[in-house]
Short mmCIF file of C-alpha atoms in Angstrom, two decimals:
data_model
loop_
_atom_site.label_atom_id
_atom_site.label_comp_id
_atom_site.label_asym_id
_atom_site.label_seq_id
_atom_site.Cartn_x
_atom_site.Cartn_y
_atom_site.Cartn_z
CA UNK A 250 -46.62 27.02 -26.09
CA UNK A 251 -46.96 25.81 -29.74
CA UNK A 252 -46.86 22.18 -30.46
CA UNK A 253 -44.30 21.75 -33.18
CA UNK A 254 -45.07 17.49 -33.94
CA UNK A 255 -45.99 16.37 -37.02
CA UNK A 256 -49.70 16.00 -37.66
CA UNK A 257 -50.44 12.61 -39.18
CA UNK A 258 -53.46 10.67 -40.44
CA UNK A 259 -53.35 6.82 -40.36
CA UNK A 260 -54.92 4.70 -43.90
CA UNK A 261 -55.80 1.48 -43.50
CA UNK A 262 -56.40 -0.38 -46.48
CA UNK A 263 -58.03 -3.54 -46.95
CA UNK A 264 -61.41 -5.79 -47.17
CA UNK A 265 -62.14 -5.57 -44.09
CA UNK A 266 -64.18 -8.99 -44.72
CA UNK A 267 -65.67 -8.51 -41.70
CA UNK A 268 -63.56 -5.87 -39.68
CA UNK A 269 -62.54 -7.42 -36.49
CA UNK A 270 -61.28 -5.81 -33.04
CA UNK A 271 -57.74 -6.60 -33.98
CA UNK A 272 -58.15 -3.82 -36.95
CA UNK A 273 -58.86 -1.20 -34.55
CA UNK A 274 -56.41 -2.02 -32.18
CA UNK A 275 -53.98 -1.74 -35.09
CA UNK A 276 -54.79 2.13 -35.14
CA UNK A 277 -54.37 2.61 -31.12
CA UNK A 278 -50.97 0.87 -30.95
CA UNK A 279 -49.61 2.62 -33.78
CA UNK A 280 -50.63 5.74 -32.56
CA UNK A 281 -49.47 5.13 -29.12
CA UNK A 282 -46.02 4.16 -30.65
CA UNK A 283 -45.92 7.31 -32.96
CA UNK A 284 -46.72 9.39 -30.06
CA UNK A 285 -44.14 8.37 -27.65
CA UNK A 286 -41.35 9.58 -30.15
CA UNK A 287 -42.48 12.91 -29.31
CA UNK A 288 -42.18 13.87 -33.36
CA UNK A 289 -45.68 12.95 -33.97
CA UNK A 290 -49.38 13.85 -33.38
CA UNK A 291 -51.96 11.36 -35.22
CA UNK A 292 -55.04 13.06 -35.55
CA UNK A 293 -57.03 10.80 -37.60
CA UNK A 294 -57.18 7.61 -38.42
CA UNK A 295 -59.01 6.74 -41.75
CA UNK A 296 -60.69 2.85 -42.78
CA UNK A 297 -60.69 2.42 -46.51
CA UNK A 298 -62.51 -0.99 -46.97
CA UNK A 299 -61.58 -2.06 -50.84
CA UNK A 300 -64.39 -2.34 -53.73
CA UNK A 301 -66.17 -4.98 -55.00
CA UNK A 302 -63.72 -5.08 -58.25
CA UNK A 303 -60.63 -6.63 -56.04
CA UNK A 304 -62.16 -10.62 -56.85
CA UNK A 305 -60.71 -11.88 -53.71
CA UNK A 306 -62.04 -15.08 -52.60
CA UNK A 307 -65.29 -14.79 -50.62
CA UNK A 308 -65.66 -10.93 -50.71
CA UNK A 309 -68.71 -9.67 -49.74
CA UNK A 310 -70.66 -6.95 -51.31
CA UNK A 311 -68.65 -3.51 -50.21
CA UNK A 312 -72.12 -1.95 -49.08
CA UNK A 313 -72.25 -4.27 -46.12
CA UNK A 314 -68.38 -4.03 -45.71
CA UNK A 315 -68.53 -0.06 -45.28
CA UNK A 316 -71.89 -0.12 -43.05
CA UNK A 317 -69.64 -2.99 -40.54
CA UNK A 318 -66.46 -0.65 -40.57
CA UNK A 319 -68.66 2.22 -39.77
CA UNK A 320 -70.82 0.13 -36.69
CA UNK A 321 -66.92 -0.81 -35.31
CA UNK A 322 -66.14 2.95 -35.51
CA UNK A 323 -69.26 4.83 -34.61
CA UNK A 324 -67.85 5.15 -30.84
CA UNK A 325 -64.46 6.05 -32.20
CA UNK A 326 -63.28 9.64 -31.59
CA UNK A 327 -60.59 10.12 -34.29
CA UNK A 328 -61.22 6.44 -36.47
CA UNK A 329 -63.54 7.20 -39.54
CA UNK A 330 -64.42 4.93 -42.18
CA UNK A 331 -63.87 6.28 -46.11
CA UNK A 332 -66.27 5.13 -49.07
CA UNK A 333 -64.59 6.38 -51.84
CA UNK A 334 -62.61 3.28 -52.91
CA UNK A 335 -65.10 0.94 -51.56
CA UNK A 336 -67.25 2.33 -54.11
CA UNK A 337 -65.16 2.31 -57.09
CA UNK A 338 -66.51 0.06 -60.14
CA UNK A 339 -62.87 -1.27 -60.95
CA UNK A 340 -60.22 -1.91 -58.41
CA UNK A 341 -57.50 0.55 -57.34
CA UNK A 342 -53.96 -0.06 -57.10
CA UNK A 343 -52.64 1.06 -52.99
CA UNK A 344 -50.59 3.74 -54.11
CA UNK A 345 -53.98 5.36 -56.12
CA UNK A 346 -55.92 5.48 -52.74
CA UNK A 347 -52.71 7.08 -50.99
CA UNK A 348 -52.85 9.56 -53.69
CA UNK A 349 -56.20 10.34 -53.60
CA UNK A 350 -56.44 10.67 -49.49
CA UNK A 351 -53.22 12.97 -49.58
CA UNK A 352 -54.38 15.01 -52.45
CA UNK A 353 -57.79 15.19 -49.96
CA UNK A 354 -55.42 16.21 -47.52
CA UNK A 355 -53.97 19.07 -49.46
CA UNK A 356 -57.15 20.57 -50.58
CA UNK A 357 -58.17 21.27 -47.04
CA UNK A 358 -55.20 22.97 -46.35
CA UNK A 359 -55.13 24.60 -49.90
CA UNK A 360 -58.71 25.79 -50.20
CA UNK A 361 -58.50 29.22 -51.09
CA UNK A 362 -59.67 28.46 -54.88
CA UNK A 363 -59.74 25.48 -57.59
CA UNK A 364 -56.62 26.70 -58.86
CA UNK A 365 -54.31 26.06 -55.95
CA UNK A 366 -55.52 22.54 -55.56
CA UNK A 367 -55.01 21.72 -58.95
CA UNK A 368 -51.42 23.83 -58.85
CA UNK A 369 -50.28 21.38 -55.86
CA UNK A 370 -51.95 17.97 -57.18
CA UNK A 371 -49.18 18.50 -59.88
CA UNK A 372 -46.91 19.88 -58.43
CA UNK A 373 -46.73 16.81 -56.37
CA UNK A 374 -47.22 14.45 -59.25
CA UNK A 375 -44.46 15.99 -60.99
CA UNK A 376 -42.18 15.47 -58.23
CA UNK A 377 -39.20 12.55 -58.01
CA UNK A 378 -40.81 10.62 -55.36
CA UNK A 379 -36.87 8.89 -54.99
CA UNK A 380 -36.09 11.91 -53.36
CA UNK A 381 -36.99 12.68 -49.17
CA UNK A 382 -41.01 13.06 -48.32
CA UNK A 383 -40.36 16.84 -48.13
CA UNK A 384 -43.84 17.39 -49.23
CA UNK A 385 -45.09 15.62 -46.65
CA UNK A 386 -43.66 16.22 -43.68
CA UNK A 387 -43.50 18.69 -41.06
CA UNK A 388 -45.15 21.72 -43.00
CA UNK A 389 -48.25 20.11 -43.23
CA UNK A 390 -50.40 16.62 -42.28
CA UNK A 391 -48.79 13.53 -43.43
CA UNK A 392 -50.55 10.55 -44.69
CA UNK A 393 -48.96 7.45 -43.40
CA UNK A 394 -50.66 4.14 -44.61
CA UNK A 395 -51.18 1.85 -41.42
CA UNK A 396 -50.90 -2.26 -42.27
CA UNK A 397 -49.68 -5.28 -40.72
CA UNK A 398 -46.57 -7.15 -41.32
CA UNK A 399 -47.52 -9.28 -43.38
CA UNK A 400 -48.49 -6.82 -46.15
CA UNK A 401 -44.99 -5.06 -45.59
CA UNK A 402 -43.78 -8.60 -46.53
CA UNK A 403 -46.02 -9.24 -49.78
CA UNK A 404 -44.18 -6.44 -51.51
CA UNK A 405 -41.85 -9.44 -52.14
CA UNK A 406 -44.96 -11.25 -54.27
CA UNK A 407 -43.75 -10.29 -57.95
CA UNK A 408 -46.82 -8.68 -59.98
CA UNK A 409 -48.78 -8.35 -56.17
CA UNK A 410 -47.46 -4.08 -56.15
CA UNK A 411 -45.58 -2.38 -58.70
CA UNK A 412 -41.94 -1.56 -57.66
CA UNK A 413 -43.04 2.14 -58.11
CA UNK A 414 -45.63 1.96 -56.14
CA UNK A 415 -43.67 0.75 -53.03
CA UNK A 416 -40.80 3.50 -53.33
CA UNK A 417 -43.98 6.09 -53.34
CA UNK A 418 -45.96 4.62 -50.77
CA UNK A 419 -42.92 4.16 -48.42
CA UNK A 420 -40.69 7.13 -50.07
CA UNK A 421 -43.19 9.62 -49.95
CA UNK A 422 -45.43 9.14 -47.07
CA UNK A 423 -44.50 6.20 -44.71
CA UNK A 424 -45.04 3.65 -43.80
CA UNK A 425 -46.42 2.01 -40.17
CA UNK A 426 -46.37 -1.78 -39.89
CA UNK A 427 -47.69 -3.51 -36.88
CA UNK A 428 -46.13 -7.13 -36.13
CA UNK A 429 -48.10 -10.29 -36.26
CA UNK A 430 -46.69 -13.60 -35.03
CA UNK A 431 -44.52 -15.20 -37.73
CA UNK A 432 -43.78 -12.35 -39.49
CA UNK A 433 -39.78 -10.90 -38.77
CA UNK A 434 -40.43 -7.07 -40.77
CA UNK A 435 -36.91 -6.17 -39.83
CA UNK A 436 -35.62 -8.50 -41.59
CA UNK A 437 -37.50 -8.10 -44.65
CA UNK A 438 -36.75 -4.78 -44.81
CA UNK A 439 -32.82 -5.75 -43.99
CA UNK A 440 -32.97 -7.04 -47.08
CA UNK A 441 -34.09 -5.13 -49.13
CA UNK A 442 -31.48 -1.97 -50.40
CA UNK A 443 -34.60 0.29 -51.10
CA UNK A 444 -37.02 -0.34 -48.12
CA UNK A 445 -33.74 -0.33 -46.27
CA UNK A 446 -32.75 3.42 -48.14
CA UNK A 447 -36.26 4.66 -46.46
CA UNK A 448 -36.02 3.07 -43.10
CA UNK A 449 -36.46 5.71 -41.69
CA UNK A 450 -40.72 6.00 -42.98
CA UNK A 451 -41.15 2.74 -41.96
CA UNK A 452 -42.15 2.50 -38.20
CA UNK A 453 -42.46 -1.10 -36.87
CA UNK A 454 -44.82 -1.16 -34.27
CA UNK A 455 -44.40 -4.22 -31.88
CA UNK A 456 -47.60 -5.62 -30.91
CA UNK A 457 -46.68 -7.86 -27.41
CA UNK A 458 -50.76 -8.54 -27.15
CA UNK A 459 -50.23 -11.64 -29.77
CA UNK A 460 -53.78 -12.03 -30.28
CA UNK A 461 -54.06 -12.96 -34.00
CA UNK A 462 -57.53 -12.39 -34.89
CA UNK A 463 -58.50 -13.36 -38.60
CA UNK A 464 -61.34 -12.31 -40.90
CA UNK A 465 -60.52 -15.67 -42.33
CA UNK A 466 -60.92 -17.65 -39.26
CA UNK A 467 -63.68 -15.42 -38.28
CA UNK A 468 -65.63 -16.26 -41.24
CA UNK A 469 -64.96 -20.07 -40.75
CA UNK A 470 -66.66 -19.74 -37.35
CA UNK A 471 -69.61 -17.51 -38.80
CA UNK A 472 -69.89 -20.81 -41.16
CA UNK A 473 -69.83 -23.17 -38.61
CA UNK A 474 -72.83 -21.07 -36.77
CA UNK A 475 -69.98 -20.85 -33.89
CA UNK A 476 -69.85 -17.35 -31.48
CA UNK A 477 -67.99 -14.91 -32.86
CA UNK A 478 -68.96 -12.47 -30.24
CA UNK A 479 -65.63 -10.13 -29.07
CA UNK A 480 -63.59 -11.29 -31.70
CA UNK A 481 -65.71 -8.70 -33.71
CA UNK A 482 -67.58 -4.93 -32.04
CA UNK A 483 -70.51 -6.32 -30.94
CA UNK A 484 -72.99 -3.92 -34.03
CA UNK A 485 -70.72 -5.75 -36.46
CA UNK A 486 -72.04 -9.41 -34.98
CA UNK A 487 -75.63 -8.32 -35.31
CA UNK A 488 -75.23 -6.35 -38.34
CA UNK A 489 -74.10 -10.03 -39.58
CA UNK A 490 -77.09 -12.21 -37.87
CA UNK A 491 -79.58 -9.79 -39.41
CA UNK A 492 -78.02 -9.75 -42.67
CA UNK A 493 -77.16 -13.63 -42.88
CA UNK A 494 -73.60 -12.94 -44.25
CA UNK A 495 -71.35 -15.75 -44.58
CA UNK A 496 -72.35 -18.21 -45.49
CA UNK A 497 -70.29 -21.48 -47.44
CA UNK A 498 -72.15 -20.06 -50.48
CA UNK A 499 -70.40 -16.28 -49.94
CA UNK A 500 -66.98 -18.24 -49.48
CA UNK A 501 -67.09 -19.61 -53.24
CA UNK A 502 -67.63 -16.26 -54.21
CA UNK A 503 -64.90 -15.09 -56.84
CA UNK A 504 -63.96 -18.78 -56.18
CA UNK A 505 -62.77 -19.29 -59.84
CA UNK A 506 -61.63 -15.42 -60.68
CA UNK A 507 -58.13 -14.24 -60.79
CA UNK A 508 -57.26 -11.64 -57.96
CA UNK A 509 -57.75 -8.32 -59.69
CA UNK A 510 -53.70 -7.09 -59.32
CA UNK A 511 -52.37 -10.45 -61.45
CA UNK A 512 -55.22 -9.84 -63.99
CA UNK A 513 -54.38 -6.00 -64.32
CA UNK A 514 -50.62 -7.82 -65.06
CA UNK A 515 -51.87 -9.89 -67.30
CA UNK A 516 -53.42 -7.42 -69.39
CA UNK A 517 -50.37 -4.73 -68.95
CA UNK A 518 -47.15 -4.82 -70.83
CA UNK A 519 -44.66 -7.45 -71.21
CA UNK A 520 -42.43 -5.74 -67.93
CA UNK A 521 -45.22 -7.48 -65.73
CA UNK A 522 -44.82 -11.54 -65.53
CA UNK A 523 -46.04 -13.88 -62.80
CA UNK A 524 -43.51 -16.11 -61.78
CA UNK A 525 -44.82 -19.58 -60.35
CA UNK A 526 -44.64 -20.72 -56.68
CA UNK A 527 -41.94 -22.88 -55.26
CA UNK A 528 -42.58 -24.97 -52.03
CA UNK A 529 -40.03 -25.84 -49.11
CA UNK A 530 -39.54 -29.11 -49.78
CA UNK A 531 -37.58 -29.17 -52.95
CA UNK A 532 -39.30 -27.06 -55.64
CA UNK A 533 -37.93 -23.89 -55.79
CA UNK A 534 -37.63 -21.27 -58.40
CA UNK A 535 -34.18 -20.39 -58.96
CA UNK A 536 -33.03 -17.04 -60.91
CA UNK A 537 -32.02 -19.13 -64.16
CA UNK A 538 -35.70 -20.52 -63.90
CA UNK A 539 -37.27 -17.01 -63.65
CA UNK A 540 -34.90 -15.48 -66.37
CA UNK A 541 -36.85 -18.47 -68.52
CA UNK A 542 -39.86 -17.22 -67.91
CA UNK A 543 -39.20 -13.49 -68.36
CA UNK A 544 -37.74 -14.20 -71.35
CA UNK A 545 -40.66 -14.99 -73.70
CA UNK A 546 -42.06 -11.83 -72.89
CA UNK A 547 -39.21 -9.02 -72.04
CA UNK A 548 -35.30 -8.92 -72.21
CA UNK A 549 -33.95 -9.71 -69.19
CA UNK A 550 -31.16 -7.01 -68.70
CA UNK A 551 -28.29 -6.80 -66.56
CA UNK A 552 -29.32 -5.17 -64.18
CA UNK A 553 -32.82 -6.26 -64.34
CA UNK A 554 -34.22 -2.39 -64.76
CA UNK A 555 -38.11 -2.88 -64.92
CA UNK A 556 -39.96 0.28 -66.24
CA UNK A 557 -43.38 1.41 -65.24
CA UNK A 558 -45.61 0.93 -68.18
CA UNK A 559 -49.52 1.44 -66.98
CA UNK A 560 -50.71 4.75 -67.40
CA UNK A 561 -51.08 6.24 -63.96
CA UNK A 562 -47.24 5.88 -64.10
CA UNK A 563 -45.95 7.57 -67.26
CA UNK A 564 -44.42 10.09 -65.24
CA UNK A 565 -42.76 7.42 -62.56
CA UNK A 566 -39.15 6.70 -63.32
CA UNK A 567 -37.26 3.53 -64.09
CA UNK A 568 -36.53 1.36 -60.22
CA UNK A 569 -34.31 -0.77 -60.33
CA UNK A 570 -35.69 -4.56 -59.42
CA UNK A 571 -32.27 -5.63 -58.11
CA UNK A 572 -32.38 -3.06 -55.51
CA UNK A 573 -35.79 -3.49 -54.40
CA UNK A 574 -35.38 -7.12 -53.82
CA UNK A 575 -31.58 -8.38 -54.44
CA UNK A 576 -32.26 -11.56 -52.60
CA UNK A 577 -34.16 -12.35 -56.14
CA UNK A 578 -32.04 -11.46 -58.61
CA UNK A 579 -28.29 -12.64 -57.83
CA UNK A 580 -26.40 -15.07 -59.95
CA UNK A 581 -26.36 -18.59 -59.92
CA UNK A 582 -29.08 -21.09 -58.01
CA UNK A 583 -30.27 -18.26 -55.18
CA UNK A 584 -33.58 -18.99 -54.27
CA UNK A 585 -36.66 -17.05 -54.45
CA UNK A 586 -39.44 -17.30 -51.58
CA UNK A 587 -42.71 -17.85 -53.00
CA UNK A 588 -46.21 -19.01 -52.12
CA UNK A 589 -47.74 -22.68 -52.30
CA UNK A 590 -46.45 -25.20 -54.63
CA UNK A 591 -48.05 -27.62 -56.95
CA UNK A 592 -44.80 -30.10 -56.54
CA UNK A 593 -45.18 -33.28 -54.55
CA UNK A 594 -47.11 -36.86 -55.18
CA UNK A 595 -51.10 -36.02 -55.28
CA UNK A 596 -54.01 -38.94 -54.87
CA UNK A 597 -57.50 -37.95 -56.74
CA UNK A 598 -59.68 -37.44 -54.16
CA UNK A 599 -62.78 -36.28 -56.60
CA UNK A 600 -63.59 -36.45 -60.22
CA UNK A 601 -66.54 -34.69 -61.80
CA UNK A 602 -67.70 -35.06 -65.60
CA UNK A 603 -64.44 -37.17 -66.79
CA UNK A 604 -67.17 -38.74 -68.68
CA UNK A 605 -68.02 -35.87 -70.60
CA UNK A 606 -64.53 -34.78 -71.23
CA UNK A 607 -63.33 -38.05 -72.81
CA UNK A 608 -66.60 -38.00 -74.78
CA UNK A 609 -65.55 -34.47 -76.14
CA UNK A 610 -62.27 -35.98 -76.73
CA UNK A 611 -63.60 -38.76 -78.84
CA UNK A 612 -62.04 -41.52 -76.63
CA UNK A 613 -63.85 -45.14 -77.08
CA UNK A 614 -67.30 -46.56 -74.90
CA UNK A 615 -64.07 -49.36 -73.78
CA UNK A 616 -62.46 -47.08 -73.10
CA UNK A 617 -64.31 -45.06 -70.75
CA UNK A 618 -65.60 -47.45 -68.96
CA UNK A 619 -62.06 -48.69 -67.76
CA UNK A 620 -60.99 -44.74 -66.84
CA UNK A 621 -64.03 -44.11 -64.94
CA UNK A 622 -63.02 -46.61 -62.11
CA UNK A 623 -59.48 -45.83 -62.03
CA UNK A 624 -58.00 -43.85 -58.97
CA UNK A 625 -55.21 -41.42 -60.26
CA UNK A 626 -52.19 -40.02 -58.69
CA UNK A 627 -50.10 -37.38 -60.07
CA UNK A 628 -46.87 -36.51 -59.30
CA UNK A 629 -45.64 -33.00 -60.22
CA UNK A 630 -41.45 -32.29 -60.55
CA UNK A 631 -39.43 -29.57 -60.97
CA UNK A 632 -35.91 -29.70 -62.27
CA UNK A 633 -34.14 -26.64 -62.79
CA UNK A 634 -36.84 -24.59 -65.19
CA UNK A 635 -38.52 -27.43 -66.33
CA UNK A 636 -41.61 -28.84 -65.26
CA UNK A 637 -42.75 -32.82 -65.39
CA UNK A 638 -46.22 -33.71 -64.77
CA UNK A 639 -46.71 -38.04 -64.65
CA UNK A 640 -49.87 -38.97 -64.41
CA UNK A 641 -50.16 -42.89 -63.27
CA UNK A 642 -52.85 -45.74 -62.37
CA UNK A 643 -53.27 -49.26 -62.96
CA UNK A 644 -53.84 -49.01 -66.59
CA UNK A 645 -52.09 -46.45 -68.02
CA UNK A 646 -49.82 -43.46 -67.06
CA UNK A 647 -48.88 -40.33 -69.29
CA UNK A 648 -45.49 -38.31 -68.68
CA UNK A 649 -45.83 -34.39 -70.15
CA UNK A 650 -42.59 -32.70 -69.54
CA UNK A 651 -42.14 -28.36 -70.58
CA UNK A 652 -41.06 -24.89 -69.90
CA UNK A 653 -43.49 -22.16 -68.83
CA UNK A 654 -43.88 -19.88 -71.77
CA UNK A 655 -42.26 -22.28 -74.25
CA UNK A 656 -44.62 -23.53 -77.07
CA UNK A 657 -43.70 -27.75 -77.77
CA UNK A 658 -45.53 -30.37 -79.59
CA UNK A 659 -47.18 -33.17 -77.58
CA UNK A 660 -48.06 -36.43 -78.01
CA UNK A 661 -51.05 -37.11 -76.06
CA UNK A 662 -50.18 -40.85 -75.97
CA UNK A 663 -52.31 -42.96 -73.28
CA UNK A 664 -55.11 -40.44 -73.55
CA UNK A 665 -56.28 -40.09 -77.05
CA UNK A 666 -53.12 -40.45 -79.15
CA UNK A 667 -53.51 -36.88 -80.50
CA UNK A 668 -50.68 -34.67 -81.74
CA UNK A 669 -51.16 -31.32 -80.50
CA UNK A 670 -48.99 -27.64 -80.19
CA UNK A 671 -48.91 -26.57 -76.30
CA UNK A 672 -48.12 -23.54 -74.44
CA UNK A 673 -48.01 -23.44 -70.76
CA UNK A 674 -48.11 -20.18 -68.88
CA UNK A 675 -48.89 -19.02 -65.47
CA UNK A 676 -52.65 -16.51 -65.18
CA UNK A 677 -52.52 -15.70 -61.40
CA UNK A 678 -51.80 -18.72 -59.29
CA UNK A 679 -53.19 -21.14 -61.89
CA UNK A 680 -50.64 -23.20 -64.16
CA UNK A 681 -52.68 -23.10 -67.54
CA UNK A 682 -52.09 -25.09 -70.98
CA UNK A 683 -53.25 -24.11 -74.11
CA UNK A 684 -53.81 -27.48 -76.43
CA UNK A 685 -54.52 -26.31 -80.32
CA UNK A 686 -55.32 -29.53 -82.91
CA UNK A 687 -58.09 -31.17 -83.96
CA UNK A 688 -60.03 -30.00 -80.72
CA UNK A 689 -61.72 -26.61 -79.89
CA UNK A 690 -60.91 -25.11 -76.32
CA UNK A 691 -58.66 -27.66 -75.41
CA UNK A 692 -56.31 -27.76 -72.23
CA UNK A 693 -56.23 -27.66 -68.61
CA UNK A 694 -55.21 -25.45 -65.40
CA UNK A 695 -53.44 -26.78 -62.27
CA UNK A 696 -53.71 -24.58 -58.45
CA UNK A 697 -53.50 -24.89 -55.44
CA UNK A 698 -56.69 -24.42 -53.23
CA UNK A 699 -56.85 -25.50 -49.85
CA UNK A 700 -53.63 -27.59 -49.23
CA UNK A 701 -55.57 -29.05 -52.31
CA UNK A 702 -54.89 -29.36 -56.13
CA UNK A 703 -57.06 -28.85 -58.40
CA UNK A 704 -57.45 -29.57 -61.83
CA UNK A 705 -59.41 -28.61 -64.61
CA UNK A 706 -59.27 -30.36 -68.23
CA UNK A 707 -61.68 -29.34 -70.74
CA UNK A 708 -62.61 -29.65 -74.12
CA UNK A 709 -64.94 -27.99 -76.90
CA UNK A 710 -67.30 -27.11 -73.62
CA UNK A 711 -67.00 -29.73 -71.78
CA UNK A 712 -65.22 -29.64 -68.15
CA UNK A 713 -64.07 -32.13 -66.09
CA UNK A 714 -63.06 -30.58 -62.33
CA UNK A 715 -60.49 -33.39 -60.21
CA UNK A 716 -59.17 -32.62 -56.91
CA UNK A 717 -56.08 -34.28 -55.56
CA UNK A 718 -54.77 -34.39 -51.91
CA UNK A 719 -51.40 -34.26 -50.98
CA UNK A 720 -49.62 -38.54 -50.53
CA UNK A 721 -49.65 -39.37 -46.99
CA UNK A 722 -46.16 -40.64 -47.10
CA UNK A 723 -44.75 -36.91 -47.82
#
């Protein structure tokens, strides 16, 4: 009696920094679940640990990633660990390593010559991935990339994945999301008209053994020199111990570099923008706010059509923003969701080289000696799509008020009494300002780190590094 499922290969994406048990339990559930719908038959599952060039805070080397994926597999009978992206010397957008794994895919089912391979690579490239996942579905193996559901849920972080990219990834293959406490993927995807359109390749997996193991947490313990032992396979703990990984000097590793997808915006055309974070208690970025910011850099249409401008996606059609994610682009003050804020009433906990800045800045001895003994306490504001940033003590307090991505002349009364030309933008997660007068390399770059802001000013080579904690009374 033939078997007429679907054969279908899991990817699991990631950094894997260190894999835990909770990854490979991700892979059994979601196979159990696609395998009780009686459609499908996973036959592989494949770990694709990311490379070296993602930048993400505390990423270790991807040599030792690969070799811990491979100890937590090696007993595995259908869970294999892939090197190919790991190894890469630049990082890879999602949707590439999709690509590449299905295009594997193809060329062990198309083998007969170079030719044919080549013939169905473009064939498939050339196709409007809009359309159903005809070409790869029941005819053949189909490549379904395996996450949790809190990835499904960062395709709402603007600049994080191309709009493209999502309608291929979940258009064209599917999509299997396991649930993790806190995270509601059905509603998500409720919400928005295009995951919503492919509902169908998306398979929520409910997870009801709520144990929410994180390579975060995991390190922190590592750190600590507390057990880690069956949170991680037990060759992954000793790999570690022999290997002294993780350590607090691995954490601050990429510490000060811009995750590798908002620098590839950055550097890509003006249809990519990073919009800054708003916070639940009162700073939010509202669609007249983000129209301000897109609009120094692209013309904010009607119907908010972004087009794919990087080159792996000259043949990818327009998508639509608004039907990706309406809940971001309505009229009026509708909110948009977005990570940590740097609103609220800060206290300096930490000050390093002020001394050396105001030198560079050509501020007084008298002067200097008062600032070095004040205690500062900033208080960040947000009123529609303007910022205000007071800075106050005992002695003196200076008021800077400004819209992200709109040049203004300032006044740096209280501080050195210069007049300078400004431009504030957002690189990343970092609020950066751009101070051009009488003073090389002059400005400074707010972020949040740690329920922490930080704040860097600097000047002709000179840095001064403060760190602020949150007011008690908030």
């Amino acid at each position: 009696m033939s078997d007429n499922r679907t054969k279908v290969v899991l990817l699991a994406c990631g950094s894997f920094n260190p894999i835990t048990n909770m990854h490979l339990r991700m892979f059994e559930v979601a196979r159990d679940h696609l395998e009780d719908t009686g459609q499908y038959m996973v036959v592989k599952g494949i770990i694709s640990p990311v490379c070296d060039g993602y930048k993400k805070k505390g990423l270790i080397e991807a040599c030792h990633r690969l070799e811990m994926a491979r100890l937590a597999t090696e007993d595995s009978g259908w869970i294999t660990v892939d090197s190919w992206e790991g190894i890469q010397p630049e990082w890879l957008e999602t949707a590439k390593v999709v690509r590449h794994h299905y295009e594997e895919l193809l060329a062990m089912e198309n083998n007969d010559d170079v030719d044919t391979v080549k013939y169905v690579k473009k064939r498939r490239i050339e196709e409007n991935f809009e359309g159903s996942a005809s070409h790869n579905g029941r005819d053949g193996v189909r490549l379904m990339l395996l996450c949790g559901a809190d990835v499904l849920e960062s395709f709402g972080i603007p600049n994080l994945w191309k709009p493209e990219d999502i309608v291929e990834i979940v258009g064209s293959h599917g999509l299997v999301c396991v649930t993790r406490s806190g995270n509601d993927p059905h509603k998500f995807i409720h919400e928005s008209d295009v995951l919503w359109k492919y509902r169908k390749n998306i398979h929520i997996v409910h997870e009801w053994v709520t144990n929410d193991i994180s390579a975060t947490h995991v390190r922190r313990a590592l750190r600590r020199c507390r057990s880690v032992r069956y949170l991680l396979p037990d060759g992954v703990v000793r790999y570690i111990k022999e290997h002294g990984l993780y350590s607090a000097e691995s954490e601050q590793k990429n510490a000060d570099v811009i995750l590798a997808p908002f620098q590839r915006y950055s550097r890509a055309s003006s249809s990519h923008v990073w919009l800054p974070p708003s916070t639940s208690q009162g700073c939010q970025v509202t669609v007249s706010n983000m129209r301000s910011h897109l609009s120094h850099t692209q013309s904010f249409s009607q119907n908010t059509t972004v087009s794919a401008s990087s080159p792996d996606s000259a043949a990818a059609p327009q998508v639509d923003h608004h039907a990706l994610f309406p809940h971001i682009s309505g009229e009026g003050q509708q909110v948009i969701n977005m990570p940590a804020s740097l609103c609220g009433t800060w206290d300096m906990i930490s000050n390093v080289n002020l001394e050396g800045y105001m030198i560079a800045l050509g501020i007084s001895p008298f002067i200097r000696k008062i600032a070095l003994r004040l205690k500062l306490r900033k208080v960040i504001e947000q009123q529609g799509d303007q910022y205000i940033i007071k800075t106050t003590s005992n002695f003196r307090n200076y008021t800077v008020s400004f819209r992200v991505g709109q040049e203004f002349q300032e006044f740096t009364q209280g501080l050195d009494n210069k007049h300078v030309k400004s431009l504030v933008t957002w690189e990343g997660n970092k609020l950066v300002c751009e101070q051009i007068g009488e003073k090389k390399n002059r400005g400074w770059a707010h972020w949040i780190e740690d329920d922490k802001l930080h704040l860097e000013l600097y000047c002709e080579g000179e840095v001064c590094k403060q760190v602020f904690k949150k007011n008690a009374n908030e």
